[in-house]
Short mmCIF file of C-alpha atoms in Angstrom, two decimals:
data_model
loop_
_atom_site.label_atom_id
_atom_site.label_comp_id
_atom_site.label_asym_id
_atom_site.label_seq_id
_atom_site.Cartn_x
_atom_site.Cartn_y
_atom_site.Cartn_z
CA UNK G 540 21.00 -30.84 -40.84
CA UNK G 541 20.61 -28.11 -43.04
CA UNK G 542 20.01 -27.82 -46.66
CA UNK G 543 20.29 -25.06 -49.41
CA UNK G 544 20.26 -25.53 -53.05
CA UNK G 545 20.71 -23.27 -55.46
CA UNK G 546 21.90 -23.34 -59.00
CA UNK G 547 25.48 -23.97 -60.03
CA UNK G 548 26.17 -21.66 -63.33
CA UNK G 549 24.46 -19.30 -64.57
CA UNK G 550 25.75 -16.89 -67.50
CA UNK G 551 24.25 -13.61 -68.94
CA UNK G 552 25.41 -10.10 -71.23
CA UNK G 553 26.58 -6.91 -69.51
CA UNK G 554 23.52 -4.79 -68.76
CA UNK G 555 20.88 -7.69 -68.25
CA UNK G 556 19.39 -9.09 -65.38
CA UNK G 557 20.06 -12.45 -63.23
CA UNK G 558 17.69 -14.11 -60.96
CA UNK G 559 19.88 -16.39 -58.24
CA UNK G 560 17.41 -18.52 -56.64
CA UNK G 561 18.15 -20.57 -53.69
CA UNK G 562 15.74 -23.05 -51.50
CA UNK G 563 16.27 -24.01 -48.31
CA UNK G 564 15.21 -26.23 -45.80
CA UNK G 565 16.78 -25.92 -42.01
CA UNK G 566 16.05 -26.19 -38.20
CA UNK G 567 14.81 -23.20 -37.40
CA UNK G 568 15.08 -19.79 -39.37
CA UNK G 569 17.03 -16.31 -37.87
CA UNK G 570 17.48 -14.57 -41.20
CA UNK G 571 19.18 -14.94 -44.59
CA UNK G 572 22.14 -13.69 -46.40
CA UNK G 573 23.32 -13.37 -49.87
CA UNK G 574 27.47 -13.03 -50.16
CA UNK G 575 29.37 -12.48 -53.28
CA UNK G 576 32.68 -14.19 -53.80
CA UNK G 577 35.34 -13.38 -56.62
CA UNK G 578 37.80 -15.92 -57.94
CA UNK G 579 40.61 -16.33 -55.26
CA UNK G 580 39.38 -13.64 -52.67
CA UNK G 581 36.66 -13.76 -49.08
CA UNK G 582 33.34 -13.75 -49.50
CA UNK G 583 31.94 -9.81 -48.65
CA UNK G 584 27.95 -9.19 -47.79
CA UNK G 585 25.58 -8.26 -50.42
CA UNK G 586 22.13 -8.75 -48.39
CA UNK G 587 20.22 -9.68 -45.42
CA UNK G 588 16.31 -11.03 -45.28
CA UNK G 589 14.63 -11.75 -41.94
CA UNK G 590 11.07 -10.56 -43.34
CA UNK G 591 9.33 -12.10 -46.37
CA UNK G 592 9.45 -9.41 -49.01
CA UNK G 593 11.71 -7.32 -51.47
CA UNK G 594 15.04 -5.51 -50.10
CA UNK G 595 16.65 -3.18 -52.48
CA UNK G 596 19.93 -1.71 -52.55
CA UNK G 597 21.21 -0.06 -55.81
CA UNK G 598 21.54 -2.85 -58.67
CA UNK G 599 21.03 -5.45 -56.33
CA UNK G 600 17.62 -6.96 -54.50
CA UNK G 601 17.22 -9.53 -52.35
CA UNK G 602 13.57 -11.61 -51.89
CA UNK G 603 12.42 -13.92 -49.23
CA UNK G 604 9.45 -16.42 -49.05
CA UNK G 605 9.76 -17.93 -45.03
CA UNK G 606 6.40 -20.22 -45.90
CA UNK G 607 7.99 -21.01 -49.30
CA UNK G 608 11.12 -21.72 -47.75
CA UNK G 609 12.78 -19.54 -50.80
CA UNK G 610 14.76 -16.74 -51.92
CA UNK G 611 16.63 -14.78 -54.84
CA UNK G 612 19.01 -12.57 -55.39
CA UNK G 613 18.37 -10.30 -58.44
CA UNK G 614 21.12 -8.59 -60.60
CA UNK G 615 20.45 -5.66 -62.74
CA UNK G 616 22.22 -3.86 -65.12
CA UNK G 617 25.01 -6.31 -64.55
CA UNK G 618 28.48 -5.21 -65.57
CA UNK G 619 31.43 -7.31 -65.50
CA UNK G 620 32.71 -6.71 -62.39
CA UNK G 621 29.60 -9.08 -61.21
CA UNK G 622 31.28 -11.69 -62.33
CA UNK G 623 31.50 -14.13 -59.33
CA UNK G 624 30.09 -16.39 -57.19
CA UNK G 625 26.90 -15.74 -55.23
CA UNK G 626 26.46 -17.07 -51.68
CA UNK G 627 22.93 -18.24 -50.18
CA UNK G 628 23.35 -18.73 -46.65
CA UNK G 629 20.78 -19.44 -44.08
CA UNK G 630 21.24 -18.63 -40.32
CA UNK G 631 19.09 -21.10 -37.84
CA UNK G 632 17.75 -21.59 -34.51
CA UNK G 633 21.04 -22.07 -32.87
CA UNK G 634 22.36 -18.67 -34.89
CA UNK G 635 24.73 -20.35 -36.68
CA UNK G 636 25.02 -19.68 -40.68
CA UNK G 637 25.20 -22.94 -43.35
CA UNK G 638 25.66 -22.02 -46.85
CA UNK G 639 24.83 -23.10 -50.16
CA UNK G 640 27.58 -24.55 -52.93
CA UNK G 641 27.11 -20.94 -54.68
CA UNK G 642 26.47 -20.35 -58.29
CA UNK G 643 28.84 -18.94 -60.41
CA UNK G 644 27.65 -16.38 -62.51
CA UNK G 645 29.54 -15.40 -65.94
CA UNK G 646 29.22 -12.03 -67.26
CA UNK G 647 29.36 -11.92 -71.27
CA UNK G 648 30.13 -9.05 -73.21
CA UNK I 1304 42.07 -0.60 -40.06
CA UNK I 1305 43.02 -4.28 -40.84
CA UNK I 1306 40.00 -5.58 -40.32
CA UNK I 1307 40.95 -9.40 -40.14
CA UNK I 1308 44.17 -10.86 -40.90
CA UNK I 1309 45.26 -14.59 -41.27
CA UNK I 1310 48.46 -16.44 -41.69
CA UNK I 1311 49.81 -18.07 -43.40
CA UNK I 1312 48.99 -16.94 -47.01
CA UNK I 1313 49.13 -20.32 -48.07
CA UNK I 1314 51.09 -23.70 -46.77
CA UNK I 1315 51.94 -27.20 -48.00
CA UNK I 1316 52.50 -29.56 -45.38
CA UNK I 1317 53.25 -33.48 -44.82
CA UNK I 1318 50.64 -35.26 -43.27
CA UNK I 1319 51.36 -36.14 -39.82
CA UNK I 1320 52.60 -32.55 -39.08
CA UNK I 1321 50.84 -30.38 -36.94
CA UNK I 1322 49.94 -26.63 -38.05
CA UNK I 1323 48.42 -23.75 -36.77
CA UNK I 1324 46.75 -21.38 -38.66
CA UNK I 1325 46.42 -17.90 -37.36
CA UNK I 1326 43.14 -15.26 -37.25
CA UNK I 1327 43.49 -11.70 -35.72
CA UNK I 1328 40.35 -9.23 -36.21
CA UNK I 1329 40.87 -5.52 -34.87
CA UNK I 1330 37.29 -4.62 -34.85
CA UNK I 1331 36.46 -5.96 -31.36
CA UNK I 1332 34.17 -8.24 -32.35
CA UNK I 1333 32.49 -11.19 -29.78
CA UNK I 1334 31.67 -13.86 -32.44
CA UNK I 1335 34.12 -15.46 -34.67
CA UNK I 1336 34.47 -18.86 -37.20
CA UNK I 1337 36.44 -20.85 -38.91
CA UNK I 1338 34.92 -22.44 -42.22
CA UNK I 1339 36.15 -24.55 -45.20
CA UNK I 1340 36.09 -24.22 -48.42
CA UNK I 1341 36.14 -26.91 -50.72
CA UNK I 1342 34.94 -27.36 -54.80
CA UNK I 1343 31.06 -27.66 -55.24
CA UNK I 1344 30.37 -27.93 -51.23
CA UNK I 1345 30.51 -24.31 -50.47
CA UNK I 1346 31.38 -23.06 -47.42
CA UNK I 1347 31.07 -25.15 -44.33
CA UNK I 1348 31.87 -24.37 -40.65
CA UNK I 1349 34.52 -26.35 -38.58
CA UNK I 1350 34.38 -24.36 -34.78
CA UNK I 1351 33.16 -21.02 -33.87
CA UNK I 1352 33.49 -18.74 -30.89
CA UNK I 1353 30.21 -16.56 -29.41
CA UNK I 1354 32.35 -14.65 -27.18
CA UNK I 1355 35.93 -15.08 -25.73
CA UNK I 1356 36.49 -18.13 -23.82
CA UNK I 1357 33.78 -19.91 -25.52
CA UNK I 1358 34.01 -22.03 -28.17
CA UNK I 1359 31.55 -24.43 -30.25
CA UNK I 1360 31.86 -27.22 -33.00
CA UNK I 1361 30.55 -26.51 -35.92
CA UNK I 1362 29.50 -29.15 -38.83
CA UNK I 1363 32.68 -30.71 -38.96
CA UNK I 1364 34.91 -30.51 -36.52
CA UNK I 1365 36.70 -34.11 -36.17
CA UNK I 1366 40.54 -33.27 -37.15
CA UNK I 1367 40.33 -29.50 -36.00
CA UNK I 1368 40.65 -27.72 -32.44
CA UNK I 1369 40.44 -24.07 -31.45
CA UNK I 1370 40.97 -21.61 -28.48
CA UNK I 1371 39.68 -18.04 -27.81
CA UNK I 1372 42.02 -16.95 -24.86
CA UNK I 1373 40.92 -13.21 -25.95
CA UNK I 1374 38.88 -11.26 -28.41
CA UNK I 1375 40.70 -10.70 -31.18
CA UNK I 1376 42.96 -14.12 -31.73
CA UNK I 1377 41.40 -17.34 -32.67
CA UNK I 1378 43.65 -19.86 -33.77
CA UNK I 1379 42.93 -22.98 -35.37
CA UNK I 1380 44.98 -26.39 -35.18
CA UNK I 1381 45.37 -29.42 -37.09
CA UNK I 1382 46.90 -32.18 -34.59
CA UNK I 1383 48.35 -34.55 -37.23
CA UNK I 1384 47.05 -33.28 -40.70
CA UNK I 1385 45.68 -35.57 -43.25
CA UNK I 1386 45.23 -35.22 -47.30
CA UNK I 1387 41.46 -34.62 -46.91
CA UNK I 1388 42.21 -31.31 -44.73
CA UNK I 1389 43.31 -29.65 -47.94
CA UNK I 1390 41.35 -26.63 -48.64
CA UNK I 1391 40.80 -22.85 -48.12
CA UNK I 1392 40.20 -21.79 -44.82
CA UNK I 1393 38.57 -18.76 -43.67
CA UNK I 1394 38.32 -17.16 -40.56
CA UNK I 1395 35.15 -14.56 -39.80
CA UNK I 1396 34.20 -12.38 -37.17
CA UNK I 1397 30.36 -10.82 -36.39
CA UNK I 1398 30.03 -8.12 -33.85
CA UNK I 1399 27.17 -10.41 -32.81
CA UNK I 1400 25.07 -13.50 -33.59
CA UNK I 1401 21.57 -12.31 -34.08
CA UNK I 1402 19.91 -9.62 -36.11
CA UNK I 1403 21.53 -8.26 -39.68
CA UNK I 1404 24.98 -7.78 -38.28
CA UNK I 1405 26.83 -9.72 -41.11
CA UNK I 1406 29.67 -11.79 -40.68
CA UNK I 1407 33.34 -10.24 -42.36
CA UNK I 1408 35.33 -12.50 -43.54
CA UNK I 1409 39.41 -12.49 -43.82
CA UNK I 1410 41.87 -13.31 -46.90
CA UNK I 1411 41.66 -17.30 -46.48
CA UNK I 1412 44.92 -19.70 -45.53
CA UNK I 1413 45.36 -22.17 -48.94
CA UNK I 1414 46.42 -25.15 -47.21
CA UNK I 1415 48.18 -28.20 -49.04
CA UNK I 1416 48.15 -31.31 -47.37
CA UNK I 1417 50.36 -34.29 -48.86
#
């Protein structure tokens, strides 16, 4: 079975910065995503990690530790539009995705 | 460009009946899933499809059944529902399984079971 934890709440101010970690431990490994969900709608892509190392795309970064058996997402400059949930999901050997619970992140004014 | 489309929106329904809910994607896409979505378990997959014709159980299955006659439909039926099948179910498609093609997901079917 597969296993990813990652924290259930988290809450910051507008124009600070969120780490989202999540751990995982699965059979096999074929890459990572991060999705973000808001209240009531699908989840949309944010990020994919095969590689261990740092992707950036605009306010958003995504990090990934195979040996570790880790990653985060990382928010910047966060605005309240990020308000929503945050998606860890690992893909494994038989290509098939399991996710995490998400956490829920609360932007403050 | 719809991308994916399900119906219904939303549905209550009497346990013992049996319901189909329906998944369309226009983007010609081999791979598609149905998931669940319940309170503080995230989302978890019930059957998926790598290409049509083919289909797979996911982690749980047991109550659920699914056909991919062609590319773009996948429906997904509950026999004789029960109270614990109440949740939000999504359908997703990926143009494939492997690599960093990500998987799009439609609206979600809110599905009341009593």
């Amino acid at each position: 079975g597969q296993n990813i934890d990652q924290p259930t709440e988290m809450t910051a101010t507008e124009g600070a910065i969120v780490q989202i970690n999540c751990t995982y431990q699965t059979s096999g490994f074929n890459g990572l995503f991060w999705y973000q969900q808001h209240a009531g709608e699908a989840p949309t892509f944010l990020s994919y990690n095969v590689l261990d190392g740092l992707e950036e795309k605009g306010r958003f970064s995504s990090f990934l530790s195979r040996s570790k058996g880790y990653s985060y997402l990382l928010l910047k400059e966060l605005q309240m539009k990020d308000s929503a949930s945050y998606l860890c999901a690992v893909r494994d050997g038989d290509y098939k995705l399991s996710f995490g619970a998400g956490t829920t992140v609360t932007v403050r004014a | 460009i719809a991308g994916i489309t399900q119906a219904p929106t939303s549905q209550i329904l009497a346990a013992g009946r049996r319901m189909t809910l329906r998944c369309t994607q226009d983007m010609r896409h081999n791979a598609m899933y149905w998931y669940r979505q319940d309170l503080g378990l995230g989302l978890r997959l019930i059957h998926y499809s790598n290409t049509a014709g083919t289909t797979g159980k996911g982690e749980v299955p047991d109550g659920y059944s699914v056909s991919r006659a062609n590319t773009d439909d996948f429906p997904l039926t509950l026999a004789s529902a029960v109270p614990s099948q109440t949740s939000v179910y999504f359908c997703a498609s990926s143009d494939g399984t492997s690599g960093s093609l990500e998987q799009f997901f439609g609206p979600g079917t809110r599905l009341t079971v009593l």
